[in-house]
Amino acid sequence: MSDRHPLFMPLILVGGLIFGFGLGFSHMARPEVVLDFLQFTDFGLLFVMFGAAIVTGIAFAIMPRLGKPAPLTGKAYSRRLKSFDRNVLIGGAVFGVGWGLSGICPGAAYASLGIGNVTILWALAGMFAGAYLQGVWRSRQAVDEAAPTGAD
Amino acid sequence: MVAEIVPLALVDQPFPNGIYRYAVGGLLVGLGAAVIYLGTGIIAGASTFLESTLSYVSDQSRFQRYRASRDWRVVFSVGIVLGAAVYAVFWQGGAWTTDVQPWRLLLGGLFVGIGTRIGKGCTSGHGVCGVGSASKTSIVGVITFLTVAIVTAQLVAALGVSP
């Protein structure tokens, strides 16, 4: 990590500050507002998600074409493309149940803490517990797959 | 029954709180991700922090794969908390707390924690950065979690749970 550009961490912090301020300003850090959207009484969330996607979309469309690496990391610019498989559907559905039940998602939960919503610690505790459970399960799965022959 | 599940406010007033706060907030969320991308080429999502941070306290192989990114993900998340705090102090006029019941937050959080990690992303990873990348995987992911979340929220409301 010692070869990392001195401005790397400050830039990540500034990006996080703008991101979190935007979540606060858009009221996405309030579970009630998200639940209002999911119950079709306020469609504002669409402006947040698509407004944000348009801004990132412009950056993701332009930067890879310039053919230059990122100044602070030397990393090549790319788009966010993940492989599609069953996990996207299963995980998406499980995430949907949680989002619909609580009105809270990871980024908005961190921002919620920032707007003084200490009650959100319940949701954060749940998220870490959930991430831990799936991590333990998938670590075991990885060991099983790496084993040379199965006994079954 | 159907009329109860899908309120007629749908056609009445789609934006009872206006669109300014949502549109401006959304552009800023995108700007935050874009600033990090322009400087570093990194496409940041918010949910990987949950797993990468666990690598500090757990030796499970699944978490250790995020060792290289865990430090900046902590900084990113601290930034999100502080950025929202700046909003709270200067615009919101103090702390705000939710009325949504703790059991909903805890149980919902548990599902979110499991689902977002199995499903390769959350509302920021898939919803903002993936959709911004015109990724088919992310678009399918968003449609999946949006549909299930709408059904879940409507069911919970229909069962009389509020808030």
XYZ file of C-alpha atoms in Angstrom:
315
model
C 0.000 0.000 0.000
C 3.004 2.317 0.367
C 3.158 2.874 -3.405
C -0.373 4.250 -3.376
C -0.834 7.819 -4.593
C -1.059 10.252 -1.630
C -4.318 11.660 -2.992
C -6.013 8.237 -3.305
C -7.640 8.106 0.131
C -8.550 11.829 0.204
C -10.321 11.445 -3.148
C -12.237 8.366 -1.966
C -13.294 10.368 1.099
C -14.454 13.338 -1.008
C -16.399 10.990 -3.305
C -18.005 9.360 -0.270
C -18.899 12.772 1.178
C -20.690 13.845 -2.018
C -22.373 10.426 -2.317
C -23.579 10.523 1.299
C -24.680 14.153 1.083
C -26.713 13.215 -2.003
C -28.359 10.317 -0.155
C -29.230 12.645 2.715
C -30.500 15.401 0.434
C -32.610 12.978 -1.622
C -34.197 11.640 1.606
C -33.198 8.089 0.645
C -31.641 7.823 4.120
C -35.222 7.789 5.464
C -36.769 4.304 5.258
C -40.259 5.854 5.233
C -39.582 7.615 1.915
C -38.376 4.385 0.296
C -41.439 2.524 1.619
C -43.661 5.297 0.189
C -42.106 4.604 -3.201
C -42.582 0.839 -2.923
C -46.229 1.456 -1.963
C -46.708 3.786 -4.954
C -47.457 6.946 -2.981
C -44.309 8.884 -3.980
C -42.309 8.092 -7.098
C -39.374 10.358 -6.222
C -36.952 7.432 -5.848
C -36.979 6.950 -9.613
C -35.394 10.389 -10.021
C -32.684 9.466 -7.546
C -31.745 6.151 -9.127
C -31.927 7.260 -12.740
C -30.481 10.707 -12.058
C -27.468 9.053 -10.453
C -27.203 6.431 -13.226
C -27.177 9.145 -15.895
C -24.221 10.904 -14.248
C -22.202 7.704 -13.798
C -23.305 6.584 -17.274
C -21.738 9.679 -18.860
C -18.453 9.044 -17.020
C -18.455 5.316 -17.910
C -19.174 6.102 -21.566
C -16.491 8.749 -22.031
C -13.488 7.703 -19.929
C -12.744 4.249 -21.440
C -12.679 5.838 -24.917
C -9.920 8.284 -24.027
C -7.522 5.347 -23.758
C -5.683 6.757 -20.734
C -5.287 5.134 -17.307
C -6.733 6.667 -14.140
C -4.290 9.243 -12.695
C -4.249 8.022 -9.087
C -4.055 4.261 -9.685
C -2.864 3.665 -13.250
C -5.936 1.471 -13.586
C -7.659 1.216 -16.988
C -11.158 2.708 -17.138
C -13.919 0.156 -17.696
C -17.638 -0.293 -17.173
C -19.296 -2.293 -14.402
C -20.117 -5.575 -16.085
C -20.802 -8.607 -13.900
C -21.454 -12.085 -15.230
C -25.045 -13.236 -15.197
C -26.054 -16.422 -13.414
C -28.717 -17.771 -11.078
C -27.194 -15.912 -8.131
C -28.236 -12.568 -9.599
C -31.881 -13.669 -9.454
C -31.722 -15.484 -6.101
C -29.701 -12.762 -4.393
C -31.813 -10.044 -6.014
C -35.013 -11.653 -4.717
C -33.612 -12.030 -1.164
C -32.392 -8.430 -1.284
C -35.850 -7.366 -2.489
C -37.556 -8.998 0.493
C -35.222 -7.158 2.855
C -35.559 -3.830 1.052
C -39.352 -4.102 0.948
C -39.540 -5.085 4.608
C -37.255 -2.375 5.985
C -37.044 0.368 3.339
C -33.299 0.374 3.765
C -30.305 -0.603 1.565
C -26.575 -0.504 2.375
C -25.516 2.978 1.177
C -28.695 4.574 2.478
C -28.186 2.847 5.847
C -24.727 4.391 6.299
C -26.165 7.781 5.304
C -29.048 7.251 7.719
C -26.590 6.988 10.576
C -25.161 10.317 9.385
C -28.516 12.091 9.586
C -28.713 11.074 13.239
C -30.954 8.040 12.865
C -29.470 5.824 15.584
C -32.381 3.392 15.249
C -30.810 2.352 11.924
C -28.148 0.449 13.890
C -30.686 -2.387 13.966
C -30.568 -2.548 10.168
C -26.771 -2.296 10.086
C -26.476 -5.109 12.636
C -28.796 -7.200 10.441
C -26.761 -6.432 7.306
C -23.445 -7.427 8.860
C -25.020 -10.589 10.287
C -26.466 -11.440 6.855
C -23.194 -10.738 5.053
C -21.388 -12.891 7.630
C -23.800 -15.823 7.249
C -23.532 -15.870 3.463
C -19.744 -15.457 3.726
C -19.371 -18.488 5.998
C -21.644 -20.498 3.754
C -19.798 -19.518 0.580
C -16.379 -20.105 2.135
C -17.490 -23.690 2.890
C -18.860 -24.026 -0.637
C -15.506 -22.906 -2.056
C -13.697 -25.539 0.035
C -16.099 -28.231 -1.176
C -15.573 -27.259 -4.795
C -11.812 -27.276 -4.379
C -11.852 -30.797 -2.904
C -10.545 -33.320 -5.483
C -13.336 -35.892 -5.367
C -16.706 -35.936 -3.738
C -17.756 -38.862 -1.567
C -21.329 -38.672 -2.781
C -58.703 -5.993 -1.685
C -56.862 -5.141 -4.874
C -57.772 -1.488 -4.448
C -56.231 -1.641 -0.982
C -52.997 -3.131 -2.211
C -52.491 -0.625 -5.034
C -53.510 2.787 -3.675
C -55.228 5.136 -6.085
C -52.793 7.874 -5.094
C -50.906 6.390 -8.022
C -52.717 8.617 -10.485
C -53.528 11.417 -8.076
C -50.204 12.788 -7.032
C -47.104 10.939 -8.136
C -44.748 13.431 -6.450
C -46.361 14.798 -3.268
C -42.994 16.170 -2.116
C -41.978 17.586 -5.493
C -39.051 16.307 -7.522
C -36.328 18.832 -6.641
C -34.893 16.987 -3.628
C -34.907 13.674 -5.470
C -33.412 14.910 -8.727
C -30.680 17.041 -7.118
C -29.876 14.342 -4.539
C -29.681 11.707 -7.255
C -27.317 13.785 -9.401
C -25.060 14.230 -6.353
C -25.062 10.489 -5.612
C -23.948 9.910 -9.206
C -21.381 12.704 -8.935
C -19.838 11.116 -5.830
C -19.376 7.807 -7.655
C -18.110 9.626 -10.774
C -15.470 11.592 -8.815
C -13.995 8.357 -7.462
C -14.137 6.767 -10.921
C -12.442 9.700 -12.674
C -9.537 9.712 -10.240
C -9.042 6.001 -9.687
C -10.972 3.991 -12.299
C -12.723 2.271 -9.380
C -16.465 1.690 -9.654
C -17.649 1.908 -6.060
C -20.690 0.132 -4.650
C -21.839 0.421 -1.059
C -22.557 -3.208 -0.161
C -19.090 -4.801 -0.578
C -18.075 -2.829 2.545
C -20.186 -5.259 4.584
C -18.011 -8.202 3.527
C -14.645 -6.470 3.164
C -14.914 -5.061 6.697
C -15.581 -8.524 8.092
C -12.130 -9.541 6.815
C -10.628 -7.573 9.733
C -12.272 -9.910 12.219
C -12.878 -13.189 10.356
C -10.469 -15.564 8.600
C -13.170 -16.970 6.291
C -11.768 -17.197 2.748
C -14.796 -15.407 1.321
C -13.963 -12.230 3.262
C -10.203 -12.401 2.795
C -10.565 -11.913 -0.964
C -11.528 -8.304 -0.221
C -8.360 -7.546 1.803
C -6.877 -5.307 -0.900
C -9.917 -3.043 -1.037
C -11.046 -3.105 2.589
C -9.205 0.052 3.695
C -10.557 2.380 1.043
C -14.039 0.883 1.446
C -13.988 1.926 5.110
C -12.941 5.440 4.044
C -15.719 5.524 1.414
C -18.337 4.465 3.970
C -17.095 6.936 6.587
C -17.388 9.576 3.856
C -21.021 8.582 3.256
C -21.828 8.931 6.967
C -20.068 12.323 7.199
C -21.611 13.630 3.980
C -25.084 12.796 5.246
C -24.175 14.417 8.591
C -23.288 17.647 6.761
C -26.758 17.541 5.199
C -28.339 16.920 8.604
C -26.558 19.818 10.289
C -27.012 22.471 7.594
C -30.282 21.521 5.868
C -32.217 19.079 7.981
C -31.854 21.133 11.156
C -30.713 18.387 13.528
C -31.054 14.652 13.960
C -33.906 12.692 12.433
C -34.956 9.220 13.526
C -37.161 6.663 11.839
C -40.451 5.309 13.152
C -40.020 2.027 11.276
C -40.005 -0.684 13.923
C -36.667 -2.199 14.992
C -37.733 -5.779 14.114
C -38.417 -4.688 10.523
C -35.015 -3.003 10.316
C -33.169 -5.969 11.825
C -34.907 -8.664 9.796
C -34.889 -6.551 6.634
C -31.200 -5.806 7.155
C -30.473 -9.515 7.494
C -32.122 -10.263 4.144
C -30.398 -7.257 2.551
C -27.021 -8.449 3.870
C -27.478 -11.947 2.483
C -29.167 -10.958 -0.782
C -26.952 -8.135 -1.883
C -23.829 -10.270 -1.517
C -25.227 -13.317 -3.296
C -26.806 -11.118 -5.979
C -23.517 -9.291 -6.770
C -24.675 -5.808 -5.855
C -27.153 -3.436 -4.291
C -29.027 -0.291 -5.210
C -25.770 1.606 -5.761
C -23.738 -1.194 -7.369
C -26.418 -2.548 -9.680
C -28.919 0.316 -9.579
C -26.578 3.244 -10.150
C -23.233 1.962 -11.476
C -24.531 -1.162 -13.247
C -27.428 0.631 -14.924
C -25.005 3.478 -15.759
C -22.865 0.831 -17.489
C -25.922 -0.441 -19.409
C -25.075 -3.877 -17.958
C -27.745 -6.473 -18.737
C -26.903 -8.371 -15.545
C -27.485 -5.255 -13.458
C -30.699 -4.324 -15.266
C -32.072 -7.827 -14.597
C -30.854 -7.543 -10.988
C -32.620 -4.197 -10.514
C -35.878 -5.455 -12.044
C -35.710 -8.520 -9.760
C -35.157 -6.695 -6.492
C -37.503 -3.842 -7.375
C -40.365 -6.230 -8.187
C -39.860 -8.355 -5.072
C -39.484 -5.261 -2.875
C -42.723 -3.745 -4.190
C -44.637 -6.983 -3.567
C -43.093 -7.321 -0.078
C -43.826 -3.732 0.936
C -47.424 -3.962 -0.334
C -47.982 -7.235 1.548
C -46.523 -5.856 4.766
C -48.740 -2.760 4.466
C -51.793 -4.893 3.623
C -51.160 -6.909 6.791
C -51.527 -3.670 8.706
C -47.889 -3.291 9.766
C -47.134 0.417 10.133
C -44.737 1.965 10.314
